[in-house]
Amino acid sequence: MQRIKTVDEMRAAVQSLRGQPAAAGNGKIHGARSIGLVPTMGALHEGHLSLVRAAKDRCDAVVVSIFVNPTQFGPREDYDRYPRNVDADCALLEREGVDAVFMPDVMEMYPPGTTTYVDVGPIGERLDGASRPGHFRGVATVVAKLFHIVEPDRAFFGQKDAAQVAVLRRMVRDLHFRTELVVCPIVREDDGLAMSSRNGYLLPDEHEQALVLHKTLRVIQSRFAEGERSAERLLSAGLFVMAYEPTVRIDYLKVVNPKTLEDVSEVEGRALVVLAAFVGGTRLIDNVLLEEPFLVNVIPAQA
Ligand code: AMP
């Protein structure tokens, strides 16, 4: 596994990975070697590794980036104390058979005098974009840079960051990127807590309190399965559960359109329930998709 620090080296590595003979299968065009990219901020866990495995399944070569991107953190956020453990991360990635890890430093990604950023418009100001001004501008900018450097055929992201997925889909469409976005399901701890590099901040009793996020989403999902379609009533069922953990402070709990991130009042077809909350000083996010059941195979009783 190559460990790469500079943009030039990364470009050369991609060129050489593409030039190697393609393995059979992997859903790619015969003769062309496909590249999968998994962007991360490191402190890797099973959620990240699920993306790596999906990339291995669907691409001939896999590049993982590890970069704690300063432009997506607000001034009072956890950029300085964000967990960094590159050696442990590389050991995990090596075991997964990753071809190259791109771990540039900040000066490499943002050379002095950088003034160009990607602004995705109003969608970038919703949800985490409202709570963390500038967050999605930072995310879109760094992902655009990574796409230009690696030119991946496919890039793999987690449904865990559903708003990020919506923002990046918009960016890819608006800026005509050729990279296909592949979204992978949320990986959870056995107790239901969505895996996150920030879970390491939680004290044992905070971990216990944090389970209320998942419980809340599950209750909303079961109300939906029972036929409730009013966002207001779905949310009040959720708020009732959240009230069991009064120390957990809700940042937002909403039912939104998964593509635009705008609030919906009645769920028609699909909607996303998104939740962000502070547990102690740690901000956690989680979500669940609500989907109308498929009715195509239902056979009427009298048939
Ligand atoms: P991060 O390192 O937190 O920026 O995450 C890198 C990628 O891993 C993003 O696409 C995340 O959505 C994804 N990811 C993080 N946690 C999980 C999880 N629990 N399940 C699935 N994907 C995840």
mmCIF file of C-alpha atoms and ligand atoms in Angstrom:
data_model
loop_
_atom_site.group_PDB
_atom_site.id
_atom_site.type_symbol
_atom_site.label_atom_id
_atom_site.label_comp_id
_atom_site.label_asym_id
_atom_site.label_seq_id
_atom_site.Cartn_x
_atom_site.Cartn_y
_atom_site.Cartn_z
ATOM 1 C CA MET A 1 0.000 0.000 0.000
ATOM 2 C CA GLN A 2 1.425 3.342 -1.041
ATOM 3 C CA ARG A 3 1.361 6.186 1.496
ATOM 4 C CA ILE A 4 1.173 9.441 -0.410
ATOM 5 C CA LYS A 5 1.573 13.006 0.839
ATOM 6 C CA THR A 6 1.614 15.233 -2.240
ATOM 7 C CA VAL A 7 -0.801 16.003 -5.079
ATOM 8 C CA ASP A 8 1.830 15.255 -7.729
ATOM 9 C CA GLU A 9 2.658 11.858 -6.236
ATOM 10 C CA MET A 10 -1.047 11.051 -5.968
ATOM 11 C CA ARG A 11 -1.634 11.895 -9.620
ATOM 12 C CA ALA A 12 1.315 9.723 -10.664
ATOM 13 C CA ALA A 13 0.075 6.844 -8.490
ATOM 14 C CA VAL A 14 -3.405 7.018 -10.041
ATOM 15 C CA GLN A 15 -1.914 6.992 -13.510
ATOM 16 C CA SER A 16 0.082 3.910 -12.695
ATOM 17 C CA LEU A 17 -2.872 2.159 -11.000
ATOM 18 C CA ARG A 18 -5.008 2.800 -14.071
ATOM 19 C CA GLY A 19 -2.285 1.499 -16.365
ATOM 20 C CA GLN A 20 -1.997 -1.868 -14.641
ATOM 21 C CA PRO A 21 -3.890 -4.739 -16.274
ATOM 22 C CA ALA A 22 -7.530 -4.866 -15.183
ATOM 23 C CA ALA A 23 -8.803 -7.824 -13.184
ATOM 24 C CA ALA A 24 -11.885 -9.654 -14.497
ATOM 25 C CA GLY A 25 -15.271 -8.525 -13.180
ATOM 26 C CA ASN A 26 -15.735 -5.457 -10.995
ATOM 27 C CA GLY A 27 -18.380 -4.073 -13.365
ATOM 28 C CA LYS A 28 -15.943 -1.956 -15.344
ATOM 29 C CA ILE A 29 -15.460 -1.419 -19.046
ATOM 30 C CA HIS A 30 -13.118 -4.068 -20.464
ATOM 31 C CA GLY A 31 -9.535 -2.859 -20.568
ATOM 32 C CA ALA A 32 -9.980 0.249 -18.410
ATOM 33 C CA ARG A 33 -9.018 -0.014 -14.742
ATOM 34 C CA SER A 34 -11.510 1.692 -12.497
ATOM 35 C CA ILE A 35 -10.522 3.731 -9.461
ATOM 36 C CA GLY A 36 -12.633 4.000 -6.300
ATOM 37 C CA LEU A 37 -12.065 6.800 -3.801
ATOM 38 C CA VAL A 38 -13.096 6.744 -0.135
ATOM 39 C CA PRO A 39 -12.680 10.208 1.408
ATOM 40 C CA THR A 40 -12.286 10.189 5.214
ATOM 41 C CA MET A 41 -10.957 12.265 8.068
ATOM 42 C CA GLY A 42 -9.294 9.207 9.632
ATOM 43 C CA ALA A 43 -9.785 7.691 13.116
ATOM 44 C CA LEU A 44 -11.184 4.823 11.104
ATOM 45 C CA HIS A 45 -13.891 2.451 12.306
ATOM 46 C CA GLU A 46 -16.123 -0.231 10.788
ATOM 47 C CA GLY A 47 -18.296 2.436 9.125
ATOM 48 C CA HIS A 48 -15.317 3.648 7.102
ATOM 49 C CA LEU A 49 -14.201 0.078 6.400
ATOM 50 C CA SER A 50 -17.642 -0.771 4.992
ATOM 51 C CA LEU A 51 -17.041 1.936 2.373
ATOM 52 C CA VAL A 52 -13.598 0.525 1.618
ATOM 53 C CA ARG A 53 -15.089 -2.961 1.127
ATOM 54 C CA ALA A 54 -17.793 -1.578 -1.164
ATOM 55 C CA ALA A 55 -15.075 0.190 -3.162
ATOM 56 C CA LYS A 56 -13.021 -3.013 -3.372
ATOM 57 C CA ASP A 57 -16.092 -4.868 -4.675
ATOM 58 C CA ARG A 58 -16.893 -2.326 -7.353
ATOM 59 C CA CYS A 59 -13.526 -0.964 -8.492
ATOM 60 C CA ASP A 60 -10.157 -2.347 -9.595
ATOM 61 C CA ALA A 61 -8.090 -0.072 -7.400
ATOM 62 C CA VAL A 62 -9.007 1.749 -4.198
ATOM 63 C CA VAL A 63 -7.618 5.025 -2.892
ATOM 64 C CA VAL A 64 -8.522 6.199 0.620
ATOM 65 C CA SER A 65 -7.888 9.785 1.645
ATOM 66 C CA ILE A 66 -7.259 10.760 5.246
ATOM 67 C CA PHE A 67 -7.447 14.506 5.733
ATOM 68 C CA VAL A 68 -8.897 16.441 8.646
ATOM 69 C CA ASN A 69 -10.233 19.294 6.565
ATOM 70 C CA PRO A 70 -9.935 22.597 8.443
ATOM 71 C CA THR A 71 -12.396 24.477 6.224
ATOM 72 C CA GLN A 72 -15.352 22.349 7.312
ATOM 73 C CA PHE A 73 -14.850 23.129 11.017
ATOM 74 C CA GLY A 74 -16.183 26.253 12.695
ATOM 75 C CA PRO A 75 -13.883 28.401 14.870
ATOM 76 C CA ARG A 76 -15.191 26.936 18.133
ATOM 77 C CA GLU A 77 -15.383 23.340 16.944
ATOM 78 C CA ASP A 78 -13.147 20.324 17.529
ATOM 79 C CA TYR A 79 -10.607 20.692 14.686
ATOM 80 C CA ASP A 80 -7.628 20.731 17.070
ATOM 81 C CA ARG A 81 -8.711 17.799 19.162
ATOM 82 C CA TYR A 82 -10.214 15.706 16.330
ATOM 83 C CA PRO A 83 -8.696 12.196 16.759
ATOM 84 C CA ARG A 84 -5.682 11.564 14.524
ATOM 85 C CA ASN A 85 -4.057 8.139 14.380
ATOM 86 C CA VAL A 86 -2.564 7.672 10.956
ATOM 87 C CA ASP A 87 -0.461 4.596 11.770
ATOM 88 C CA ALA A 88 -3.382 2.603 13.172
ATOM 89 C CA ASP A 89 -5.532 3.764 10.221
ATOM 90 C CA CYS A 90 -2.915 2.638 7.687
ATOM 91 C CA ALA A 91 -2.617 -0.767 9.362
ATOM 92 C CA LEU A 92 -6.395 -1.251 8.985
ATOM 93 C CA LEU A 93 -6.356 -0.124 5.359
ATOM 94 C CA GLU A 94 -3.400 -2.337 4.510
ATOM 95 C CA ARG A 95 -5.348 -5.326 5.853
ATOM 96 C CA GLU A 96 -8.308 -4.384 3.600
ATOM 97 C CA GLY A 97 -6.059 -4.450 0.529
ATOM 98 C CA VAL A 98 -6.243 -0.714 -0.225
ATOM 99 C CA ASP A 99 -3.853 0.347 -3.005
ATOM 100 C CA ALA A 100 -2.986 3.858 -1.853
ATOM 101 C CA VAL A 101 -3.637 6.203 1.056
ATOM 102 C CA PHE A 102 -3.573 9.921 0.333
ATOM 103 C CA MET A 103 -2.743 11.895 3.466
ATOM 104 C CA PRO A 104 -1.741 15.385 2.464
ATOM 105 C CA ASP A 105 -1.011 18.131 4.971
ATOM 106 C CA VAL A 106 -3.055 21.322 5.099
ATOM 107 C CA MET A 107 -0.547 23.371 3.059
ATOM 108 C CA GLU A 108 -0.689 20.785 0.281
ATOM 109 C CA MET A 109 -4.485 20.956 0.006
ATOM 110 C CA TYR A 110 -4.759 24.702 0.651
ATOM 111 C CA PRO A 111 -1.580 26.312 -0.687
ATOM 112 C CA PRO A 112 -0.953 29.753 0.833
ATOM 113 C CA GLY A 113 -3.081 32.336 -0.939
ATOM 114 C CA THR A 114 -5.929 29.903 -1.731
ATOM 115 C CA THR A 115 -9.115 31.900 -2.341
ATOM 116 C CA THR A 116 -11.289 29.555 -4.423
ATOM 117 C CA TYR A 117 -14.104 27.636 -2.731
ATOM 118 C CA VAL A 118 -17.142 25.650 -3.843
ATOM 119 C CA ASP A 119 -20.430 27.205 -2.743
ATOM 120 C CA VAL A 120 -23.415 24.899 -3.267
ATOM 121 C CA GLY A 121 -26.057 27.549 -2.551
ATOM 122 C CA PRO A 122 -29.071 27.266 -0.222
ATOM 123 C CA ILE A 123 -28.849 23.460 0.183
ATOM 124 C CA GLY A 124 -25.529 24.071 1.929
ATOM 125 C CA GLU A 125 -27.251 26.237 4.511
ATOM 126 C CA ARG A 126 -29.718 23.607 5.684
ATOM 127 C CA LEU A 127 -29.360 21.170 8.645
ATOM 128 C CA ASP A 128 -25.648 21.001 9.576
ATOM 129 C CA GLY A 129 -25.109 23.911 7.199
ATOM 130 C CA ALA A 130 -27.436 26.011 9.397
ATOM 131 C CA SER A 131 -25.899 24.862 12.695
ATOM 132 C CA ARG A 132 -22.335 24.949 11.393
ATOM 133 C CA PRO A 133 -22.091 27.916 8.983
ATOM 134 C CA GLY A 134 -19.608 27.250 6.181
ATOM 135 C CA HIS A 135 -19.453 23.510 6.931
ATOM 136 C CA PHE A 136 -20.767 22.326 3.568
ATOM 137 C CA ARG A 137 -18.730 24.888 1.652
ATOM 138 C CA GLY A 138 -15.678 23.284 3.259
ATOM 139 C CA VAL A 139 -16.908 19.769 2.501
ATOM 140 C CA ALA A 140 -17.766 20.561 -1.136
ATOM 141 C CA THR A 141 -14.427 22.314 -1.631
ATOM 142 C CA VAL A 142 -12.288 19.488 -0.277
ATOM 143 C CA VAL A 143 -14.258 16.799 -2.124
ATOM 144 C CA ALA A 144 -13.980 18.774 -5.391
ATOM 145 C CA LYS A 145 -10.214 18.986 -4.846
ATOM 146 C CA LEU A 146 -9.990 15.238 -4.151
ATOM 147 C CA PHE A 147 -12.053 14.482 -7.260
ATOM 148 C CA HIS A 148 -9.700 16.602 -9.382
ATOM 149 C CA ILE A 149 -6.606 15.000 -7.898
ATOM 150 C CA VAL A 150 -7.708 11.339 -7.965
ATOM 151 C CA GLU A 151 -10.293 11.487 -10.808
ATOM 152 C CA PRO A 152 -12.113 8.466 -9.380
ATOM 153 C CA ASP A 153 -14.724 6.564 -11.386
ATOM 154 C CA ARG A 154 -16.696 6.113 -8.170
ATOM 155 C CA ALA A 155 -16.538 7.729 -4.757
ATOM 156 C CA PHE A 156 -18.007 6.090 -1.673
ATOM 157 C CA PHE A 157 -19.852 7.959 1.072
ATOM 158 C CA GLY A 158 -21.880 6.921 4.116
ATOM 159 C CA GLN A 159 -25.617 7.456 4.531
ATOM 160 C CA LYS A 160 -24.636 8.410 8.098
ATOM 161 C CA ASP A 161 -23.931 11.899 6.686
ATOM 162 C CA ALA A 162 -27.144 12.101 4.654
ATOM 163 C CA ALA A 163 -27.047 15.895 4.280
ATOM 164 C CA GLN A 164 -23.472 15.674 3.012
ATOM 165 C CA VAL A 165 -24.641 13.149 0.403
ATOM 166 C CA ALA A 166 -27.360 15.552 -0.800
ATOM 167 C CA VAL A 167 -24.880 18.433 -1.004
ATOM 168 C CA LEU A 168 -22.308 16.362 -2.903
ATOM 169 C CA ARG A 169 -24.902 14.989 -5.331
ATOM 170 C CA ARG A 170 -25.836 18.589 -6.108
ATOM 171 C CA MET A 171 -22.197 19.579 -6.580
ATOM 172 C CA VAL A 172 -21.474 16.610 -8.873
ATOM 173 C CA ARG A 173 -24.502 17.471 -10.996
ATOM 174 C CA ASP A 174 -23.921 21.222 -11.112
ATOM 175 C CA LEU A 175 -20.179 21.023 -11.836
ATOM 176 C CA HIS A 176 -20.396 18.077 -14.270
ATOM 177 C CA PHE A 177 -18.088 15.785 -12.353
ATOM 178 C CA ARG A 178 -17.869 12.369 -13.989
ATOM 179 C CA THR A 179 -17.482 10.556 -10.682
ATOM 180 C CA GLU A 180 -20.404 8.337 -9.647
ATOM 181 C CA LEU A 181 -21.385 8.669 -5.988
ATOM 182 C CA VAL A 182 -22.060 5.396 -4.188
ATOM 183 C CA VAL A 183 -23.855 5.677 -0.844
ATOM 184 C CA CYS A 184 -23.427 2.902 1.740
ATOM 185 C CA PRO A 185 -25.712 2.102 4.710
ATOM 186 C CA ILE A 186 -25.080 3.326 8.256
ATOM 187 C CA VAL A 187 -22.958 0.931 10.328
ATOM 188 C CA ARG A 188 -23.984 0.822 13.989
ATOM 189 C CA GLU A 189 -22.577 -0.477 17.246
ATOM 190 C CA ASP A 190 -24.400 -3.546 18.630
ATOM 191 C CA ASP A 191 -26.376 -1.202 20.889
ATOM 192 C CA GLY A 192 -27.617 0.851 17.914
ATOM 193 C CA LEU A 193 -25.356 3.911 18.210
ATOM 194 C CA ALA A 194 -24.223 4.986 14.736
ATOM 195 C CA MET A 195 -20.450 4.563 14.514
ATOM 196 C CA SER A 196 -18.547 7.837 14.452
ATOM 197 C CA SER A 197 -14.978 8.952 15.060
ATOM 198 C CA ARG A 198 -16.499 11.341 17.621
ATOM 199 C CA ASN A 199 -17.998 8.499 19.711
ATOM 200 C CA GLY A 200 -14.566 8.266 21.330
ATOM 201 C CA TYR A 201 -15.273 11.622 23.032
ATOM 202 C CA LEU A 202 -18.205 10.086 24.951
ATOM 203 C CA LEU A 203 -17.830 9.105 28.612
ATOM 204 C CA PRO A 204 -19.491 5.756 29.459
ATOM 205 C CA ASP A 205 -22.665 7.377 30.823
ATOM 206 C CA GLU A 206 -22.794 9.716 27.819
ATOM 207 C CA HIS A 207 -22.574 6.708 25.495
ATOM 208 C CA GLU A 208 -25.634 5.321 27.289
ATOM 209 C CA GLN A 209 -27.484 8.661 26.905
ATOM 210 C CA ALA A 210 -26.518 8.839 23.209
ATOM 211 C CA LEU A 211 -28.568 5.705 22.501
ATOM 212 C CA VAL A 212 -31.648 7.912 22.650
ATOM 213 C CA LEU A 213 -30.832 9.212 19.151
ATOM 214 C CA HIS A 214 -31.262 5.809 17.580
ATOM 215 C CA LYS A 215 -34.259 4.950 19.788
ATOM 216 C CA THR A 216 -35.983 8.170 18.701
ATOM 217 C CA LEU A 217 -35.465 7.417 15.020
ATOM 218 C CA ARG A 218 -36.696 3.851 15.482
ATOM 219 C CA VAL A 219 -39.910 5.029 17.119
ATOM 220 C CA ILE A 220 -40.512 7.487 14.281
ATOM 221 C CA GLN A 221 -39.868 4.715 11.781
ATOM 222 C CA SER A 222 -42.387 2.415 13.462
ATOM 223 C CA ARG A 223 -45.047 5.181 13.573
ATOM 224 C CA PHE A 224 -44.445 5.604 9.849
ATOM 225 C CA ALA A 225 -44.779 1.838 9.299
ATOM 226 C CA GLU A 226 -48.107 1.997 11.170
ATOM 227 C CA GLY A 227 -49.322 4.518 8.602
ATOM 228 C CA GLU A 228 -48.575 7.939 10.114
ATOM 229 C CA ARG A 229 -47.618 10.413 7.363
ATOM 230 C CA SER A 230 -47.822 13.766 9.158
ATOM 231 C CA ALA A 231 -44.324 15.095 9.839
ATOM 232 C CA GLU A 232 -45.617 17.008 12.857
ATOM 233 C CA ARG A 233 -47.043 13.869 14.473
ATOM 234 C CA LEU A 234 -44.002 11.768 13.573
ATOM 235 C CA LEU A 235 -41.757 14.382 15.158
ATOM 236 C CA SER A 236 -43.832 14.661 18.321
ATOM 237 C CA ALA A 237 -43.536 10.875 18.754
ATOM 238 C CA GLY A 238 -39.766 11.369 18.468
ATOM 239 C CA LEU A 239 -39.656 14.302 20.890
ATOM 240 C CA PHE A 240 -41.518 12.181 23.439
ATOM 241 C CA VAL A 241 -38.659 9.638 23.338
ATOM 242 C CA MET A 242 -35.974 12.350 23.445
ATOM 243 C CA ALA A 243 -37.577 13.705 26.619
ATOM 244 C CA TYR A 244 -36.395 10.553 28.443
ATOM 245 C CA GLU A 245 -32.843 11.911 28.185
ATOM 246 C CA PRO A 246 -33.214 15.562 29.179
ATOM 247 C CA THR A 247 -29.433 16.058 29.268
ATOM 248 C CA VAL A 248 -29.253 15.362 25.534
ATOM 249 C CA ARG A 249 -29.787 18.692 23.773
ATOM 250 C CA ILE A 250 -31.434 18.565 20.353
ATOM 251 C CA ASP A 251 -29.831 20.678 17.649
ATOM 252 C CA TYR A 252 -32.396 19.651 15.029
ATOM 253 C CA LEU A 253 -34.953 16.904 14.518
ATOM 254 C CA LYS A 254 -36.690 17.201 11.159
ATOM 255 C CA VAL A 255 -38.425 15.347 8.379
ATOM 256 C CA VAL A 256 -36.896 16.509 5.110
ATOM 257 C CA ASN A 257 -36.789 15.820 1.409
ATOM 258 C CA PRO A 258 -33.638 13.657 0.954
ATOM 259 C CA LYS A 259 -32.600 15.521 -2.223
ATOM 260 C CA THR A 260 -33.202 19.163 -1.274
ATOM 261 C CA LEU A 261 -33.063 18.870 2.557
ATOM 262 C CA GLU A 262 -36.181 21.064 2.746
ATOM 263 C CA ASP A 263 -38.779 20.344 5.437
ATOM 264 C CA VAL A 264 -41.758 18.258 4.383
ATOM 265 C CA SER A 265 -45.102 18.372 6.149
ATOM 266 C CA GLU A 266 -46.558 15.111 4.790
ATOM 267 C CA VAL A 267 -44.409 12.147 3.792
ATOM 268 C CA GLU A 268 -45.162 11.172 0.214
ATOM 269 C CA GLY A 269 -42.999 8.375 -1.176
ATOM 270 C CA ARG A 270 -39.690 8.997 0.608
ATOM 271 C CA ALA A 271 -38.452 11.268 3.339
ATOM 272 C CA LEU A 272 -35.472 11.481 5.601
ATOM 273 C CA VAL A 273 -35.684 11.909 9.365
ATOM 274 C CA VAL A 274 -32.546 13.719 10.485
ATOM 275 C CA LEU A 275 -31.388 14.251 14.023
ATOM 276 C CA ALA A 276 -28.439 16.149 15.490
ATOM 277 C CA ALA A 277 -27.936 16.453 19.229
ATOM 278 C CA PHE A 278 -25.330 17.357 21.809
ATOM 279 C CA VAL A 279 -24.459 14.666 24.342
ATOM 280 C CA GLY A 280 -22.284 16.481 26.856
ATOM 281 C CA GLY A 281 -19.979 18.506 24.605
ATOM 282 C CA THR A 282 -20.179 16.048 21.718
ATOM 283 C CA ARG A 283 -22.372 16.730 18.717
ATOM 284 C CA LEU A 284 -23.737 13.542 17.138
ATOM 285 C CA ILE A 285 -25.876 13.019 14.048
ATOM 286 C CA ASP A 286 -28.054 10.146 12.878
ATOM 287 C CA ASN A 287 -30.879 9.618 10.395
ATOM 288 C CA VAL A 288 -33.326 7.145 8.994
ATOM 289 C CA LEU A 289 -35.032 6.943 5.618
ATOM 290 C CA LEU A 290 -38.816 6.594 5.501
ATOM 291 C CA GLU A 291 -40.035 4.819 2.386
ATOM 292 C CA GLU A 292 -43.494 3.805 1.265
ATOM 293 C CA PRO A 293 -43.589 0.005 1.077
ATOM 294 C CA PHE A 294 -43.456 -1.469 -2.412
ATOM 295 C CA LEU A 295 -46.955 -2.672 -3.315
ATOM 296 C CA VAL A 296 -46.226 -4.346 -6.667
ATOM 297 C CA ASN A 297 -46.242 -7.911 -5.350
ATOM 298 C CA VAL A 298 -49.326 -7.622 -3.177
ATOM 299 C CA ILE A 299 -51.983 -10.062 -4.422
ATOM 300 C CA PRO A 300 -55.562 -9.051 -3.580
ATOM 301 C CA ALA A 301 -57.230 -11.501 -1.135
ATOM 302 C CA GLN A 302 -60.052 -12.314 -3.589
ATOM 303 C CA ALA A 303 -57.772 -12.995 -6.583
HETATM 304 P P1 AMP B 1 -15.563 11.022 8.248
HETATM 305 O O1 AMP B 1 -14.209 10.410 8.463
HETATM 306 O O2 AMP B 1 -16.369 11.127 9.499
HETATM 307 O O3 AMP B 1 -15.513 12.285 7.436
HETATM 308 O O4 AMP B 1 -16.358 9.984 7.356
HETATM 309 C C1 AMP B 1 -15.852 9.535 6.127
HETATM 310 C C2 AMP B 1 -16.937 8.772 5.403
HETATM 311 O O5 AMP B 1 -17.342 7.658 6.206
HETATM 312 C C3 AMP B 1 -18.205 9.621 5.159
HETATM 313 O O6 AMP B 1 -18.701 9.326 3.868
HETATM 314 C C4 AMP B 1 -19.127 9.134 6.231
HETATM 315 O O7 AMP B 1 -20.494 9.268 5.898
HETATM 316 C C5 AMP B 1 -18.748 7.673 6.331
HETATM 317 N N1 AMP B 1 -19.135 7.136 7.621
HETATM 318 C C6 AMP B 1 -18.832 7.632 8.851
HETATM 319 N N2 AMP B 1 -19.450 6.919 9.820
HETATM 320 C C7 AMP B 1 -20.164 5.951 9.181
HETATM 321 C C8 AMP B 1 -21.022 4.905 9.629
HETATM 322 N N3 AMP B 1 -21.281 4.700 10.909
HETATM 323 N N4 AMP B 1 -21.589 4.106 8.691
HETATM 324 C C9 AMP B 1 -21.352 4.314 7.368
HETATM 325 N N5 AMP B 1 -20.549 5.280 6.897
HETATM 326 C C10 AMP B 1 -19.964 6.090 7.780
#
